[in-house]
XYZ file of C-alpha atoms in Angstrom:
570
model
C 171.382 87.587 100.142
C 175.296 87.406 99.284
C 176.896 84.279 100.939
C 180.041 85.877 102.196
C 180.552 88.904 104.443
C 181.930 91.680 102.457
C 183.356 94.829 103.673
C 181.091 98.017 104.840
C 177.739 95.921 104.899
C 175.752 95.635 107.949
C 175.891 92.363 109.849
C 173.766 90.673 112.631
C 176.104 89.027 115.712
C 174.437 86.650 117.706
C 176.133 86.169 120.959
C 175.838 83.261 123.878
C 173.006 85.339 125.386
C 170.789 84.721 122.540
C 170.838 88.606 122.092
C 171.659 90.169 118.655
C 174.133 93.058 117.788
C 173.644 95.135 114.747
C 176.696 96.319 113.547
C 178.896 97.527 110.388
C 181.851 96.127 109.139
C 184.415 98.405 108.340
C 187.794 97.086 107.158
C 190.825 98.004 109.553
C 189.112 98.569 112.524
C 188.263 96.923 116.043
C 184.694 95.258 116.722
C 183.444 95.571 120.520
C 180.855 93.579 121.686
C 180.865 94.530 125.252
C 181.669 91.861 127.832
C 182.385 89.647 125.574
C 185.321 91.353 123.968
C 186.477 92.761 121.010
C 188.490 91.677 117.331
C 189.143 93.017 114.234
C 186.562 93.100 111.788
C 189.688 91.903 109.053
C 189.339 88.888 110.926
C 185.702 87.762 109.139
C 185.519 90.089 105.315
C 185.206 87.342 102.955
C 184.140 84.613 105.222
C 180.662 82.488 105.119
C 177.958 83.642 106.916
C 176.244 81.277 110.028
C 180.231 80.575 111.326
C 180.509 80.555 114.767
C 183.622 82.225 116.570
C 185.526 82.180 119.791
C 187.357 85.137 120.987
C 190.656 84.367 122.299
C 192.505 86.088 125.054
C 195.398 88.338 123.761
C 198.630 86.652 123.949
C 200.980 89.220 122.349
C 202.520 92.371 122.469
C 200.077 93.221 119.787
C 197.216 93.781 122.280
C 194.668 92.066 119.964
C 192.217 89.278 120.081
C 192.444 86.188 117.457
C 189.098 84.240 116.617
C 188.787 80.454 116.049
C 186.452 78.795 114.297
C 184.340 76.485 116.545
C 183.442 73.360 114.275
C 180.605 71.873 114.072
C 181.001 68.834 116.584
C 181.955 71.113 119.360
C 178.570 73.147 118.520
C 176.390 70.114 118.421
C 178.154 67.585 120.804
C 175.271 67.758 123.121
C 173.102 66.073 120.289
C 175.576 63.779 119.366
C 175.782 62.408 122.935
C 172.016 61.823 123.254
C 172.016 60.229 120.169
C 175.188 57.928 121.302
C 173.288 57.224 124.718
C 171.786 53.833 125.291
C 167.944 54.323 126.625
C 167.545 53.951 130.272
C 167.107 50.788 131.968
C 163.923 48.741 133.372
C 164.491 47.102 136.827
C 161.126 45.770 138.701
C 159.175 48.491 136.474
C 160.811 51.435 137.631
C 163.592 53.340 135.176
C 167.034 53.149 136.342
C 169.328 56.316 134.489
C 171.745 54.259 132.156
C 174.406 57.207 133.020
C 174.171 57.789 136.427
C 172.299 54.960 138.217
C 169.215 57.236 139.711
C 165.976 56.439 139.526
C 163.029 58.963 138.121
C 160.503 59.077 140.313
C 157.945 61.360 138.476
C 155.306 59.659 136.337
C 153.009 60.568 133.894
C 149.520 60.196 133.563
C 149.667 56.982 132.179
C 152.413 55.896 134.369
C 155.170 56.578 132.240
C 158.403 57.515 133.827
C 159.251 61.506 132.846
C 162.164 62.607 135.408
C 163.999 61.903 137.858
C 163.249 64.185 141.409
C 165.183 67.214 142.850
C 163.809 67.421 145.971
C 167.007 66.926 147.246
C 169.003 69.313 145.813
C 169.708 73.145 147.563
C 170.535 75.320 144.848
C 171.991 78.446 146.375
C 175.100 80.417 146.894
C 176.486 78.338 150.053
C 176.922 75.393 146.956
C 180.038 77.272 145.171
C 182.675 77.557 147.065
C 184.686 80.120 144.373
C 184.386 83.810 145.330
C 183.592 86.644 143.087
C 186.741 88.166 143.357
C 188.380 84.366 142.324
C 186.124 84.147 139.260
C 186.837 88.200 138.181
C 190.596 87.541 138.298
C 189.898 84.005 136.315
C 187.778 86.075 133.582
C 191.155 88.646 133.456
C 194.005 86.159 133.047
C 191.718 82.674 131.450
C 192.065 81.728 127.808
C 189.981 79.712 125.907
C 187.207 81.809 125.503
C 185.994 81.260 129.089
C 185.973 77.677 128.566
C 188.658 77.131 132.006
C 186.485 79.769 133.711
C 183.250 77.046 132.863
C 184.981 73.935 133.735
C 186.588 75.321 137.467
C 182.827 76.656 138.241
C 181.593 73.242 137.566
C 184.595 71.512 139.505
C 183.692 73.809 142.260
C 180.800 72.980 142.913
C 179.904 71.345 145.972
C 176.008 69.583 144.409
C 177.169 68.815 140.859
C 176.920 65.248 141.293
C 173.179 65.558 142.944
C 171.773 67.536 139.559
C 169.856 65.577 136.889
C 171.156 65.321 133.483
C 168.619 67.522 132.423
C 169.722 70.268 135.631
C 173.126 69.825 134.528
C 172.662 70.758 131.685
C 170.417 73.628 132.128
C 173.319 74.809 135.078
C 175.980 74.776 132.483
C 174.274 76.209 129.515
C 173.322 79.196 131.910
C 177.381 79.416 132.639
C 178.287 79.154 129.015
C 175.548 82.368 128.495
C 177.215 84.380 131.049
C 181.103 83.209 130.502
C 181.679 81.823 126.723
C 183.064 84.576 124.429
C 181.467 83.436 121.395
C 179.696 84.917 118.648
C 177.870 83.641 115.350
C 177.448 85.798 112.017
C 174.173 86.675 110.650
C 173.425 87.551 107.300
C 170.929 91.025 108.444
C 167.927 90.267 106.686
C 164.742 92.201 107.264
C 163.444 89.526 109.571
C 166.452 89.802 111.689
C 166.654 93.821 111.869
C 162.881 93.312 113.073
C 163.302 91.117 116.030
C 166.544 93.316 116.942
C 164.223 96.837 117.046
C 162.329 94.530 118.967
C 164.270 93.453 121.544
C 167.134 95.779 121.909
C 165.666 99.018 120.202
C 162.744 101.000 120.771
C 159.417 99.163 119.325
C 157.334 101.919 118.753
C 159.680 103.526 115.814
C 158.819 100.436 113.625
C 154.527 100.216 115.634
C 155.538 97.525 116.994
C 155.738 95.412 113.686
C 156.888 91.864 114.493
C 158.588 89.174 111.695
C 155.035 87.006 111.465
C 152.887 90.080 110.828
C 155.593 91.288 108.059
C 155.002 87.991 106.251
C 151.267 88.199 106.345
C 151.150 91.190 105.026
C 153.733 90.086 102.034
C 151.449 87.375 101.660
C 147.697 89.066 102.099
C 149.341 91.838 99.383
C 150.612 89.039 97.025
C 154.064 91.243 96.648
C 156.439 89.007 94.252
C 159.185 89.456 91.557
C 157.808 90.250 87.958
C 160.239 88.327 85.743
C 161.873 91.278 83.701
C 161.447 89.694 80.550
C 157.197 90.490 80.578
C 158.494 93.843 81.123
C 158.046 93.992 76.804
C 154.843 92.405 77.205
C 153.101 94.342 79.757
C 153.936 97.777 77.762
C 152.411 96.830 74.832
C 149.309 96.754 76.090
C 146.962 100.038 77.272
C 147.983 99.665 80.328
C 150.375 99.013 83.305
C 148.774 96.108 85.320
C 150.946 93.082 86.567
C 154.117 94.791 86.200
C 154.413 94.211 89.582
C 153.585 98.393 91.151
C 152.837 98.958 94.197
C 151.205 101.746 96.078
C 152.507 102.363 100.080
C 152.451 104.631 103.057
C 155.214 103.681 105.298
C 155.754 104.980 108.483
C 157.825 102.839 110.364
C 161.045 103.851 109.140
C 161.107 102.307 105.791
C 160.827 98.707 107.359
C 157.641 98.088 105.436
C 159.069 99.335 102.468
C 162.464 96.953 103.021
C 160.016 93.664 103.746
C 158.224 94.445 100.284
C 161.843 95.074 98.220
C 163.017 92.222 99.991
C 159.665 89.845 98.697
C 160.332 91.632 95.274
C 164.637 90.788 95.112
C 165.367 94.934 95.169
C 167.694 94.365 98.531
C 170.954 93.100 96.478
C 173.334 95.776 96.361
C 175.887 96.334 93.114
C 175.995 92.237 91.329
C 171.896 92.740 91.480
C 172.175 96.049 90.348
C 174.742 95.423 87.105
C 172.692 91.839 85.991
C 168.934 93.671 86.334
C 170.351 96.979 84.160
C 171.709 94.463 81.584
C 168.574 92.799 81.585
C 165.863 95.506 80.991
C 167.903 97.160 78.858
C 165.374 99.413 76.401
C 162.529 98.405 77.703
C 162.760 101.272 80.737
C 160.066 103.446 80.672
C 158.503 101.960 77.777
C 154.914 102.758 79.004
C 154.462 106.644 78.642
C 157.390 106.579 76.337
C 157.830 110.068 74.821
C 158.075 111.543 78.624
C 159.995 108.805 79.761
C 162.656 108.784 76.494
C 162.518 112.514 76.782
C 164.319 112.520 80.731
C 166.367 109.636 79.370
C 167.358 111.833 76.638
C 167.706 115.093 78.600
C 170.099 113.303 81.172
C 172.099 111.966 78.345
C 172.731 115.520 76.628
C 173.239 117.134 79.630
C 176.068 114.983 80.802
C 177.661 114.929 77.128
C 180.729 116.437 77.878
C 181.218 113.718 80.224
C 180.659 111.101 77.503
C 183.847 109.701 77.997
C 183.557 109.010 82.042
C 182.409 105.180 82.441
C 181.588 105.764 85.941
C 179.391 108.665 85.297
C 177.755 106.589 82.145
C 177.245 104.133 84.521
C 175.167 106.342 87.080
C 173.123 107.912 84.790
C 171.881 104.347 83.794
C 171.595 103.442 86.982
C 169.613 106.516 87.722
C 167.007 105.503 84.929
C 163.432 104.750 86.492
C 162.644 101.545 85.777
C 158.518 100.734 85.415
C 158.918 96.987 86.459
C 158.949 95.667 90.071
C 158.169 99.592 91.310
C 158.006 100.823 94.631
C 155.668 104.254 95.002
C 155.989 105.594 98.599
C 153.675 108.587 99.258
C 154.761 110.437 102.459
C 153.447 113.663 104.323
C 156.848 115.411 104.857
C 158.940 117.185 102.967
C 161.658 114.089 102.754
C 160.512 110.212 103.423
C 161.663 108.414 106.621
C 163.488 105.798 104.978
C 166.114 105.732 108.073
C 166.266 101.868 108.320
C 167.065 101.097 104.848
C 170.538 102.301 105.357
C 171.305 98.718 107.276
C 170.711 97.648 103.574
C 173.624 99.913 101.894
C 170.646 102.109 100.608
C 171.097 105.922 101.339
C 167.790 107.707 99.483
C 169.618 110.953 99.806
C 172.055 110.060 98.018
C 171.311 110.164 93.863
C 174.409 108.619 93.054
C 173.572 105.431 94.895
C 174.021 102.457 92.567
C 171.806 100.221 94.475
C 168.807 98.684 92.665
C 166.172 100.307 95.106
C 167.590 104.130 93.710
C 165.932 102.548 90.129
C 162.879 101.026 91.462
C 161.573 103.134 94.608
C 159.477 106.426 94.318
C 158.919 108.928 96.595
C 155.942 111.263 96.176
C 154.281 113.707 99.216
C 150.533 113.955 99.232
C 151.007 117.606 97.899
C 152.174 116.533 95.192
C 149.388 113.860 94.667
C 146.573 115.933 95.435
C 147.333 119.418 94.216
C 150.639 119.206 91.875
C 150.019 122.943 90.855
C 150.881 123.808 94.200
C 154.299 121.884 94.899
C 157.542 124.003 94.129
C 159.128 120.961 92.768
C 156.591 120.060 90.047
C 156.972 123.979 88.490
C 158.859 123.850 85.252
C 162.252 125.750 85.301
C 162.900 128.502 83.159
C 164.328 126.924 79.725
C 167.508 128.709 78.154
C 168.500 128.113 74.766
C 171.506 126.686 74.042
C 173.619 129.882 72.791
C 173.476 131.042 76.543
C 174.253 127.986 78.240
C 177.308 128.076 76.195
C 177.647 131.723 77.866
C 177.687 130.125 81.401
C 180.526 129.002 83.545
C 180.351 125.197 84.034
C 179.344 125.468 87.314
C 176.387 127.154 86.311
C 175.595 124.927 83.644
C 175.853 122.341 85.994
C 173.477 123.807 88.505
C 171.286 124.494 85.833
C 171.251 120.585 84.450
C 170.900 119.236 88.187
C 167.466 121.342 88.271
C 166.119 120.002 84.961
C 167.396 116.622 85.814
C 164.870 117.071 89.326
C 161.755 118.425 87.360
C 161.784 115.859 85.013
C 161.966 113.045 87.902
C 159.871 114.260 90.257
C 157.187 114.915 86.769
C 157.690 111.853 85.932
C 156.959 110.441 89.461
C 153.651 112.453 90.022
C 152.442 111.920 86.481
C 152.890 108.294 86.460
C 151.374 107.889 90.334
C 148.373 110.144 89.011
C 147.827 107.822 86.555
C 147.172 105.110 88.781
C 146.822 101.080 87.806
C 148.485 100.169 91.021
C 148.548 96.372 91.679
C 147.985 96.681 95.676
C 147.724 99.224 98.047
C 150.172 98.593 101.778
C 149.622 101.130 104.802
C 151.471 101.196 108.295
C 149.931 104.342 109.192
C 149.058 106.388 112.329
C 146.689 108.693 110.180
C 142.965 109.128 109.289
C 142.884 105.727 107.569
C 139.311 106.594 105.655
C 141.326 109.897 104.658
C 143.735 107.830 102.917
C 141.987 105.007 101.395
C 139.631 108.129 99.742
C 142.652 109.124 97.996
C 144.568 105.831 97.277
C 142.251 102.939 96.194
C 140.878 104.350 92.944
C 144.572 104.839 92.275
C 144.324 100.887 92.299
C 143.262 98.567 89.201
C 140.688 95.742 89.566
C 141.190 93.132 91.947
C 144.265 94.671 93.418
C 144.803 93.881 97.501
C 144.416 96.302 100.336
C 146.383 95.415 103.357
C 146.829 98.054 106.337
C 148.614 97.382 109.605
C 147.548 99.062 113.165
C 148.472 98.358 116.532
C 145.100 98.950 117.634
C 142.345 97.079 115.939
C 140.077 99.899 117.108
C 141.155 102.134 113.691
C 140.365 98.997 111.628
C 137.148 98.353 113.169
C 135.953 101.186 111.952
C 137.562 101.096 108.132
C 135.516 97.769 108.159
C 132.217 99.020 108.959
C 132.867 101.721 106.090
C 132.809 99.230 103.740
C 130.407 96.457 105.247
C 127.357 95.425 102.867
C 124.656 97.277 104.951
C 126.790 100.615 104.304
C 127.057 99.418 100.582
C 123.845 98.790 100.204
C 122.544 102.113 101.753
C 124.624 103.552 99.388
C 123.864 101.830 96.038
C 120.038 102.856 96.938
C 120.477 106.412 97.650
C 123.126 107.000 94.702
C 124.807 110.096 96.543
C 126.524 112.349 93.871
C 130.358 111.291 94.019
C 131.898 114.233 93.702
C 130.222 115.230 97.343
C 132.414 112.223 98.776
C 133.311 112.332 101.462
C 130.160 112.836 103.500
C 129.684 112.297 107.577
C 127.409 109.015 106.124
C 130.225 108.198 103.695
C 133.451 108.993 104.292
C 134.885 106.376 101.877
C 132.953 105.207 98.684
C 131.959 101.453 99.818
C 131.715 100.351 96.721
C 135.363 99.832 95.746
C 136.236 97.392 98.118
C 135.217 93.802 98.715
C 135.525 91.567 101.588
C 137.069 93.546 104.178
C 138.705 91.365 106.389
C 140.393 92.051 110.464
C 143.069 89.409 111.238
C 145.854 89.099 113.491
C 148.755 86.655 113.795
C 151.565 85.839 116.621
C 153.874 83.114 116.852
C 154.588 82.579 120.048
C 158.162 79.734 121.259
C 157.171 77.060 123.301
C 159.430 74.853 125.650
C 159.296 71.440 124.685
C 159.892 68.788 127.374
C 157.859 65.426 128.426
C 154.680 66.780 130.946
C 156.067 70.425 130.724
C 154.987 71.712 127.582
C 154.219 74.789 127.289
C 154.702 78.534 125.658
C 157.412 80.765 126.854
C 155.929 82.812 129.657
C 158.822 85.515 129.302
C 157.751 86.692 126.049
C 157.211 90.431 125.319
C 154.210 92.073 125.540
C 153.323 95.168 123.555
C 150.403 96.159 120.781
C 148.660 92.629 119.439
C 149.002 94.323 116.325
C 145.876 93.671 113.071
C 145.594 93.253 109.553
C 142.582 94.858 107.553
C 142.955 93.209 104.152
C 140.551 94.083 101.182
C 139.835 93.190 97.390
C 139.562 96.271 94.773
C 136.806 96.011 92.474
C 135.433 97.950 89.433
C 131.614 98.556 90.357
C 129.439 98.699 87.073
C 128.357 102.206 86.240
C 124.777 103.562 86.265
C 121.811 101.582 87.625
C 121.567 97.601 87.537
C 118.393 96.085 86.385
C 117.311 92.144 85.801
C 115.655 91.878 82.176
C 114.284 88.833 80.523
C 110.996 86.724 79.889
C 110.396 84.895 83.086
C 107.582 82.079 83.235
C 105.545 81.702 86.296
C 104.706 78.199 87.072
C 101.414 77.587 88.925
C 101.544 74.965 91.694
C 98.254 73.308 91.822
C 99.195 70.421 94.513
C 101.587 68.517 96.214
C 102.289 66.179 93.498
C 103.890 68.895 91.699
C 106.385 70.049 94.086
C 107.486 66.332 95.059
C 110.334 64.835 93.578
C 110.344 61.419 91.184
C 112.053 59.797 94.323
C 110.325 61.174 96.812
C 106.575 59.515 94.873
C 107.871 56.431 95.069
C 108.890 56.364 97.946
C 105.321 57.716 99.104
């Protein structure tokens, strides 16, 4: 994640209310965030992250808002007061309030002093004596960020003196939530963009994925970064495995897909994007090279007359598929929903994106998995020699490259998924789950992880019993002919998975406070959401039989079947 906030990137503002804004930061405009106000977005391009700003009240002609930087002992004087305080006092074994003089009278179950008690404090509207109307025309002419507007409610009211420290402060932090005009910048990681569909957008866009149950599923799919200097390594052998390739079906909005490139470092726009190209270098597409060298090649000669353009040089590398730290997203329509990934500068309509995700993400619709043949895009355009290109007007020419230059990705693509050697298989996925894992797993290799996400455990129930050991070993005895697959016994073939797994996770906040411990009873609700997680495995082929020369020992008494230790005991 970059450390400073640069211009036209998405940001997360976190405002007294604990709520989160979303927003993008254009240069030379005004940011609104409602009540709270509004300030140019000049005001924070190049500054750290985490800072926390007040809004001032306009005080010029100019008619805009300034921002100060709130250190940090204004943020965290509270602490540094209860750390200054002196513990409260003992007199006659009751506890005397060092500040304030009042005793607690609620005790523990051992007897240990907790609180003092309200019982004599009315908390209701007859206690502050401003009016609305007097506090509306403070919030239009204060300054100071609503700090005046705080300190006359709390001079105004008529009980202040009767609340507990504790009351106090839970009265003014509720006025600060309401009244302060402060914000803090976020860095908008995928984490963040989560709990903000969760809480201010609509859930069910995203199935109601929360933060914890992204990180399992990083965690249950082992996603990491493949250093890119194996990438030499791994294509040397026959095949592709541990070059860190992954095989998904996303349909939450590309959220799933942005938690994986996040786990895998494909999130960092252009200084990721320039470092990573300089790093691979030649060893792009060095597995199936001839195909791969031949749309390198092809994209090369087609753009020759634009040789001497740097920036166009420069896309066409980044444009190069890269076979390291891959990202293969199979879809069912004719484009991928990738909608959330543009709150990480990534547009996938867009080809001349140089963001590291355009290198490293695939896109492939089940037509084009299953049946090729049939897909208009995989179809070979009609080749013309070079004599009549040279014919053509360049804008012809041009149309005529941009088509090649498709084929030969979207060949590439299919021919390389096809192939298979997948190192883990991720689903968020409201369709026939047995339907899919049919068609995906024996695109995995050995011992590659099957994690799939549902609302409902119902779905997953179900994928379990598919591949439970009585339906594996009904199936290793009858030896159905695989090519029949799927059958109404067998809708999956149980013997390619191991260990299926249900699991959930939820992290729930708790409130912290001597006898009142306890979670937060005002948390959402919504699907539990479950994990079904699963180990690929290679099942030996053909029948397996136990051979050897096996002596039978005959037991004549129970001497022989005691133990040395056990005789003498006896």
């Amino acid at each position: 994640m970059p450390d400073l906030i640069r211009p036209l990137t998405y940001v997360a503002l976190r405002l007294p209310s604990e709520s989160l804004v979303v927003l993008e930061v254009v240069p030379n405009t005004t940011i609104s965030i409602g009540k709270y106000g509004s300030f140019q977005a000049n005001h924070i391009i190049g500054r750290p992250f985490h800072l926390t700003f007040d809004i001032l009240d306009k005080i010029d002609a100019s008619n805009t808002s300034s921002l100060r930087l709130v250190p940090a002992a204004d943020l965290y004087a509270d602490i540094i007061e209860d750390e200054d305080t002196s513990p409260p006092n003992q007199e006659n074994g009751r506890m005397v309030d060092s500040l304030d003089g009042v005793e607690y009278q609620v005790l523990g179950q051992d007897g240990e002093v907790v609180l003092r008690t309200n019982k004599n404090i009315l908390d209701d509207s007859g206690t502050q004596s401003m009016t609305m109307d007097e506090i509306e025309a403070l919030k239009i002419e204060g300054a100071g960020s609503g700090k005046d507007l705080i300190a006359k409610l709390l001079e105004s009211h008529s009980e202040l003196d009767q609340k507990t420290a504790f009351a106090l402060a839970k009265y003014t932090l509720k006025k600060e939530r309401k009244f302060m005009k402060r914000f803090t910048v976020l860095p908008l990681d995928v984490s963040t963009l989560t709990r903000w569909i969760l809480l201010e957008k609509e859930p069910m866009k995203i199935m109601e994925l929360r933060e914890e149950m992204i990180a399992l599923i990083g965690s249950w799919a082992n996603i990491h970064h493949v250093a890119p200097d194996r990438t030499s390594q791994l294509c040397e052998g026959p095949g592709k495995s541990g070059a860190g390739r992954w095989l998904m079906i996303d349909e939450t909005g590309g959220l799933l897909v942005a938690a994986v490139a996040e786990r895998m470092g494909l999130l960092d726009s252009l200084e990721a994007t320039d470092q990573e190209t300089e790093r691979q270098g030649s060893s792009l597409n060095c597995a199936d090279s001839s195909q791969a060298n031949g749309f390198l090649d092809n994209s090369d000669n087609q753009g020759r007359s634009h040789s001497g353009n740097p920036q166009r040089t420069a896309q066409q590398k980044s444009n190069a598929l890269s076979n390291v730290n891959t990202i293969t997203l199979i879809h069912a329509n004719a484009q991928p929903n990738l909608s959330l990934l543009r709150y990480f500068n990534f547009d996938a309509s867009n080809p001349a994106s140089l963001h590291p995700m355009q290198r490293h993400l695939r896109t492939i619709s089940w037509l084009q998995l299953l049946s090729p043949e049939d897909d208009n895009g995989y179809a070979e355009p009609e080749a013309v020699s070079d004599e009549i290109l040279q014919s053509w007007k360049s804008g012809k020419r041009g149309n005529y490259y941009r088509k090649r230059r498709r084929w030969e990705r979207i060949k590439f693509i299919v021919d390389e998924t096809r192939d298979g050697d997948f190192d883990g298989l991720v689903i968020a996925s409201v369709m026939n789950l047995p339907t899919i894992l049919h068609h995906g797993v024996p695109l995995l290799r050995g011992g590659a992880q099957v994690v799939i996400y549902s609302p409902t455990v119902e779905p997953l129930v179900e994928l379990a019993d598919y591949y439970s050991t009585a339906r594996r070993t009904a199936f290793v005895t009858s030896l159905p002919n695989l090519p029949s697959l799927p059958t109404d016994d067998f809708p999956v073939n149980p013997t390619l998975l191991l260990a299926p797994t249900i699991q959930t996770v939820r992290c729930k906040s708790w409130q912290v406070l001597p006898g009142r411990t306890h979670p937060h009873m005002t948390g959402r609700g919504g699907s539990e959401g479950y994990l079904f997680t699963a180990t690929r495995v290679l099942p030996a082929e053909g029948k397996i039989e136990a051979r050897g020369n096996f002596k039978r020992r005959k037991i004549t008494g129970l001497d022989d079947i005691m133990t040395p230790g056990s005789q003498d005991q006896h």
